[in-house]
GROMACS .gro file of C-alpha atoms in nm:
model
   99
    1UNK     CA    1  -0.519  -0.406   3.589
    2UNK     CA    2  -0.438  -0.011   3.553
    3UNK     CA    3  -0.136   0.090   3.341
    4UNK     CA    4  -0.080   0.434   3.219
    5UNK     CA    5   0.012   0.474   2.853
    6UNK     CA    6   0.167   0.781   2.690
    7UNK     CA    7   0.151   0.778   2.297
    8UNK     CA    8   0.103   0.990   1.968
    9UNK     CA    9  -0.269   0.947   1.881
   10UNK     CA   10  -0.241   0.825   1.500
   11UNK     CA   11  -0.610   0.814   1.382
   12UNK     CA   12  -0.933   0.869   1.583
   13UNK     CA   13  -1.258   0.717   1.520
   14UNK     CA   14  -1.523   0.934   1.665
   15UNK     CA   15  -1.841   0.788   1.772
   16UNK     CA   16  -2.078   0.891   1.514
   17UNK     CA   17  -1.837   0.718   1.237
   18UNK     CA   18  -1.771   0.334   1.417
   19UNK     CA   19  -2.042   0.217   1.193
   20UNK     CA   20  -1.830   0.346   0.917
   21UNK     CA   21  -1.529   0.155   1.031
   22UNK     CA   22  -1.438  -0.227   0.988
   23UNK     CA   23  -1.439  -0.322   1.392
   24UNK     CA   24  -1.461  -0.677   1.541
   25UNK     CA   25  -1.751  -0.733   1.695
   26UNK     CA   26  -1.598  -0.724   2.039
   27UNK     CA   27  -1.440  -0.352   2.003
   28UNK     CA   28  -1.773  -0.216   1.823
   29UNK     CA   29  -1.941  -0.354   2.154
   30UNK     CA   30  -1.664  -0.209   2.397
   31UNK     CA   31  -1.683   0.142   2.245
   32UNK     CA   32  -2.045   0.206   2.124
   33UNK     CA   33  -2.090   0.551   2.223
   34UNK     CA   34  -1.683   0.681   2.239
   35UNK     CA   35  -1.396   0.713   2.032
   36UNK     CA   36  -1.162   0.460   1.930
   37UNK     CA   37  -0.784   0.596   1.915
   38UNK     CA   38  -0.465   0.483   1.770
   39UNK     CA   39  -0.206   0.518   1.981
   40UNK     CA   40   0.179   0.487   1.856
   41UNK     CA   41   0.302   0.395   2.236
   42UNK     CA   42   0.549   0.588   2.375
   43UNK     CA   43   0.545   0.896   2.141
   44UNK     CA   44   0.644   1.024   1.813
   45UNK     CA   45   0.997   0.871   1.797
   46UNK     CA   46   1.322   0.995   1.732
   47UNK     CA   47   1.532   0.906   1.450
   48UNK     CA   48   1.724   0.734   1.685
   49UNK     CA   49   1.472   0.551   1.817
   50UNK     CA   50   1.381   0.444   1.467
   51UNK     CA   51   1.707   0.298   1.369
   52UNK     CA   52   1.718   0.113   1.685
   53UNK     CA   53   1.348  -0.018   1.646
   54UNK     CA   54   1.480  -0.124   1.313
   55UNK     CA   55   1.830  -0.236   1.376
   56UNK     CA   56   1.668  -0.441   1.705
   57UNK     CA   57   1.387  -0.579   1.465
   58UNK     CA   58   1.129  -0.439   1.736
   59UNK     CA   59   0.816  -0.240   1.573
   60UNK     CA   60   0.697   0.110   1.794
   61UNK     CA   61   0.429  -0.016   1.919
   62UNK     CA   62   0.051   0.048   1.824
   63UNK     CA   63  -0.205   0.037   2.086
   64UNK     CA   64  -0.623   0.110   2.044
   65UNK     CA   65  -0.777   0.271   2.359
   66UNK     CA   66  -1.142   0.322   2.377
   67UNK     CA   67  -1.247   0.640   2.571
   68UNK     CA   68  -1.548   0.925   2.626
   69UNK     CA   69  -1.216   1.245   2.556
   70UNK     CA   70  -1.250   1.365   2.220
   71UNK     CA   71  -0.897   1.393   2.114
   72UNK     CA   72  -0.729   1.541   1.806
   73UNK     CA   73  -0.507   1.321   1.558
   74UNK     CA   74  -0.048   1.398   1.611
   75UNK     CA   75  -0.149   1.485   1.972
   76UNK     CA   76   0.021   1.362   2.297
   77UNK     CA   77  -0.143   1.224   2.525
   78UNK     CA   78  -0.092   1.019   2.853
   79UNK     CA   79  -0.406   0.803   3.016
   80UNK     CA   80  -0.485   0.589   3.258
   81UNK     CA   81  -0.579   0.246   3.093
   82UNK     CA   82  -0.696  -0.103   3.175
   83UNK     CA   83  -0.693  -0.372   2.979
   84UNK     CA   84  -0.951  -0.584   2.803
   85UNK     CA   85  -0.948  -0.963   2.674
   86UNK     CA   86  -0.842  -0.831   2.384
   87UNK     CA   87  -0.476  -0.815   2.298
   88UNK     CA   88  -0.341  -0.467   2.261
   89UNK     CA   89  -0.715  -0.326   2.337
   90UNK     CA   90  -0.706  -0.109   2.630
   91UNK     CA   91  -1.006   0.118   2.781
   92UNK     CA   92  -0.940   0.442   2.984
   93UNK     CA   93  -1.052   0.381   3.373
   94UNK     CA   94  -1.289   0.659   3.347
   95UNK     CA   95  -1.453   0.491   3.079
   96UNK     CA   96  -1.423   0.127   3.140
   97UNK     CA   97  -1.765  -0.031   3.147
   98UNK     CA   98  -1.992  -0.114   3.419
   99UNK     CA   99  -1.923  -0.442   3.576
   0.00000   0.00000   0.00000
Protein backbone atom coordinates (compact mmCIF):
# COMPACT_ATOMS: atom_id res chain seq x y z
CA UNK A 1 0.00 0.00 0.00
CA UNK A 2 1.38 3.65 -1.08
CA UNK A 3 0.92 6.53 1.39
CA UNK A 4 2.74 9.73 1.13
CA UNK A 5 4.35 11.06 4.30
CA UNK A 6 5.55 14.62 4.92
CA UNK A 7 7.88 15.00 8.07
CA UNK A 8 11.00 16.79 9.65
CA UNK A 9 13.90 14.32 9.09
CA UNK A 10 15.32 14.01 12.83
CA UNK A 11 18.52 11.85 12.39
CA UNK A 12 19.87 10.09 9.25
CA UNK A 13 21.81 7.01 9.14
CA UNK A 14 23.80 6.95 6.00
CA UNK A 15 24.76 3.75 4.51
CA UNK A 16 28.32 3.47 5.23
CA UNK A 17 27.45 3.89 9.18
CA UNK A 18 24.28 1.04 9.62
CA UNK A 19 26.92 -1.24 10.88
CA UNK A 20 27.58 1.40 13.40
CA UNK A 21 24.00 1.57 14.47
CA UNK A 22 21.92 -0.84 16.82
CA UNK A 23 19.22 -2.11 13.93
CA UNK A 24 16.97 -5.23 14.15
CA UNK A 25 17.86 -7.62 12.00
CA UNK A 26 14.88 -7.05 9.76
CA UNK A 27 15.63 -3.12 9.08
CA UNK A 28 19.57 -3.82 8.65
CA UNK A 29 18.25 -6.34 5.89
CA UNK A 30 15.59 -3.84 4.38
CA UNK A 31 18.13 -0.99 4.04
CA UNK A 32 21.62 -2.52 3.34
CA UNK A 33 22.89 -0.18 0.87
CA UNK A 34 20.54 3.26 1.78
CA UNK A 35 19.86 5.51 4.45
CA UNK A 36 17.69 5.05 7.28
CA UNK A 37 15.74 8.41 8.30
CA UNK A 38 13.85 9.62 11.22
CA UNK A 39 11.00 11.19 10.36
CA UNK A 40 8.89 13.42 13.02
CA UNK A 41 5.48 12.96 10.80
CA UNK A 42 3.83 15.79 9.80
CA UNK A 43 6.53 18.49 10.38
CA UNK A 44 8.26 20.51 12.89
CA UNK A 45 5.22 21.44 15.06
CA UNK A 46 3.87 24.46 16.32
CA UNK A 47 3.62 25.37 19.83
CA UNK A 48 0.19 24.88 19.40
CA UNK A 49 0.39 21.76 18.12
CA UNK A 50 2.54 20.80 21.08
CA UNK A 51 0.18 21.74 23.77
CA UNK A 52 -2.50 19.95 22.04
CA UNK A 53 -0.28 16.73 21.47
CA UNK A 54 0.21 17.11 25.15
CA UNK A 55 -3.07 18.26 26.49
CA UNK A 56 -4.71 15.25 24.05
CA UNK A 57 -2.00 12.78 25.49
CA UNK A 58 -1.13 11.98 21.68
CA UNK A 59 2.86 11.87 20.93
CA UNK A 60 3.98 13.64 17.16
CA UNK A 61 4.57 10.88 15.64
CA UNK A 62 8.03 9.23 14.66
CA UNK A 63 8.28 7.28 11.57
CA UNK A 64 11.74 5.39 9.96
CA UNK A 65 11.74 5.33 6.11
CA UNK A 66 14.41 3.51 4.31
CA UNK A 67 15.44 5.15 0.96
CA UNK A 68 18.49 5.52 -1.89
CA UNK A 69 17.98 10.13 -1.39
CA UNK A 70 20.65 11.29 0.70
CA UNK A 71 18.91 13.77 2.82
CA UNK A 72 20.15 16.34 5.35
CA UNK A 73 19.03 16.25 9.19
CA UNK A 74 15.88 19.55 10.22
CA UNK A 75 14.92 19.17 6.51
CA UNK A 76 11.35 18.81 5.06
CA UNK A 77 10.59 16.46 3.16
CA UNK A 78 7.48 14.74 1.56
CA UNK A 79 7.78 10.94 -0.08
CA UNK A 80 6.02 8.47 -1.43
CA UNK A 81 6.10 5.41 1.01
CA UNK A 82 4.91 1.85 1.37
CA UNK A 83 4.81 -0.01 4.14
CA UNK A 84 6.68 -3.02 5.47
CA UNK A 85 5.72 -5.82 8.16
CA UNK A 86 7.20 -3.78 10.37
CA UNK A 87 5.21 -1.35 12.43
CA UNK A 88 6.02 2.26 11.77
CA UNK A 89 8.80 1.03 9.08
CA UNK A 90 8.04 2.42 5.80
CA UNK A 91 10.28 2.22 2.43
CA UNK A 92 10.10 4.92 -0.36
CA UNK A 93 8.40 3.27 -3.70
CA UNK A 94 11.42 4.08 -5.61
CA UNK A 95 13.34 2.09 -3.35
CA UNK A 96 11.18 -0.67 -2.17
CA UNK A 97 12.83 -3.98 -2.89
CA UNK A 98 12.50 -6.34 -5.64
CA UNK A 99 9.68 -8.72 -5.24
Amino acid sequence: MTETIQGQVLHVIPPDELDDHDLTPGLQELAESRYVLVLRRGGHPSILELVGAFVRRRPIEAVTVVTNQRVDEDEEVTLTVETTEMAGVYVTAASAPDR
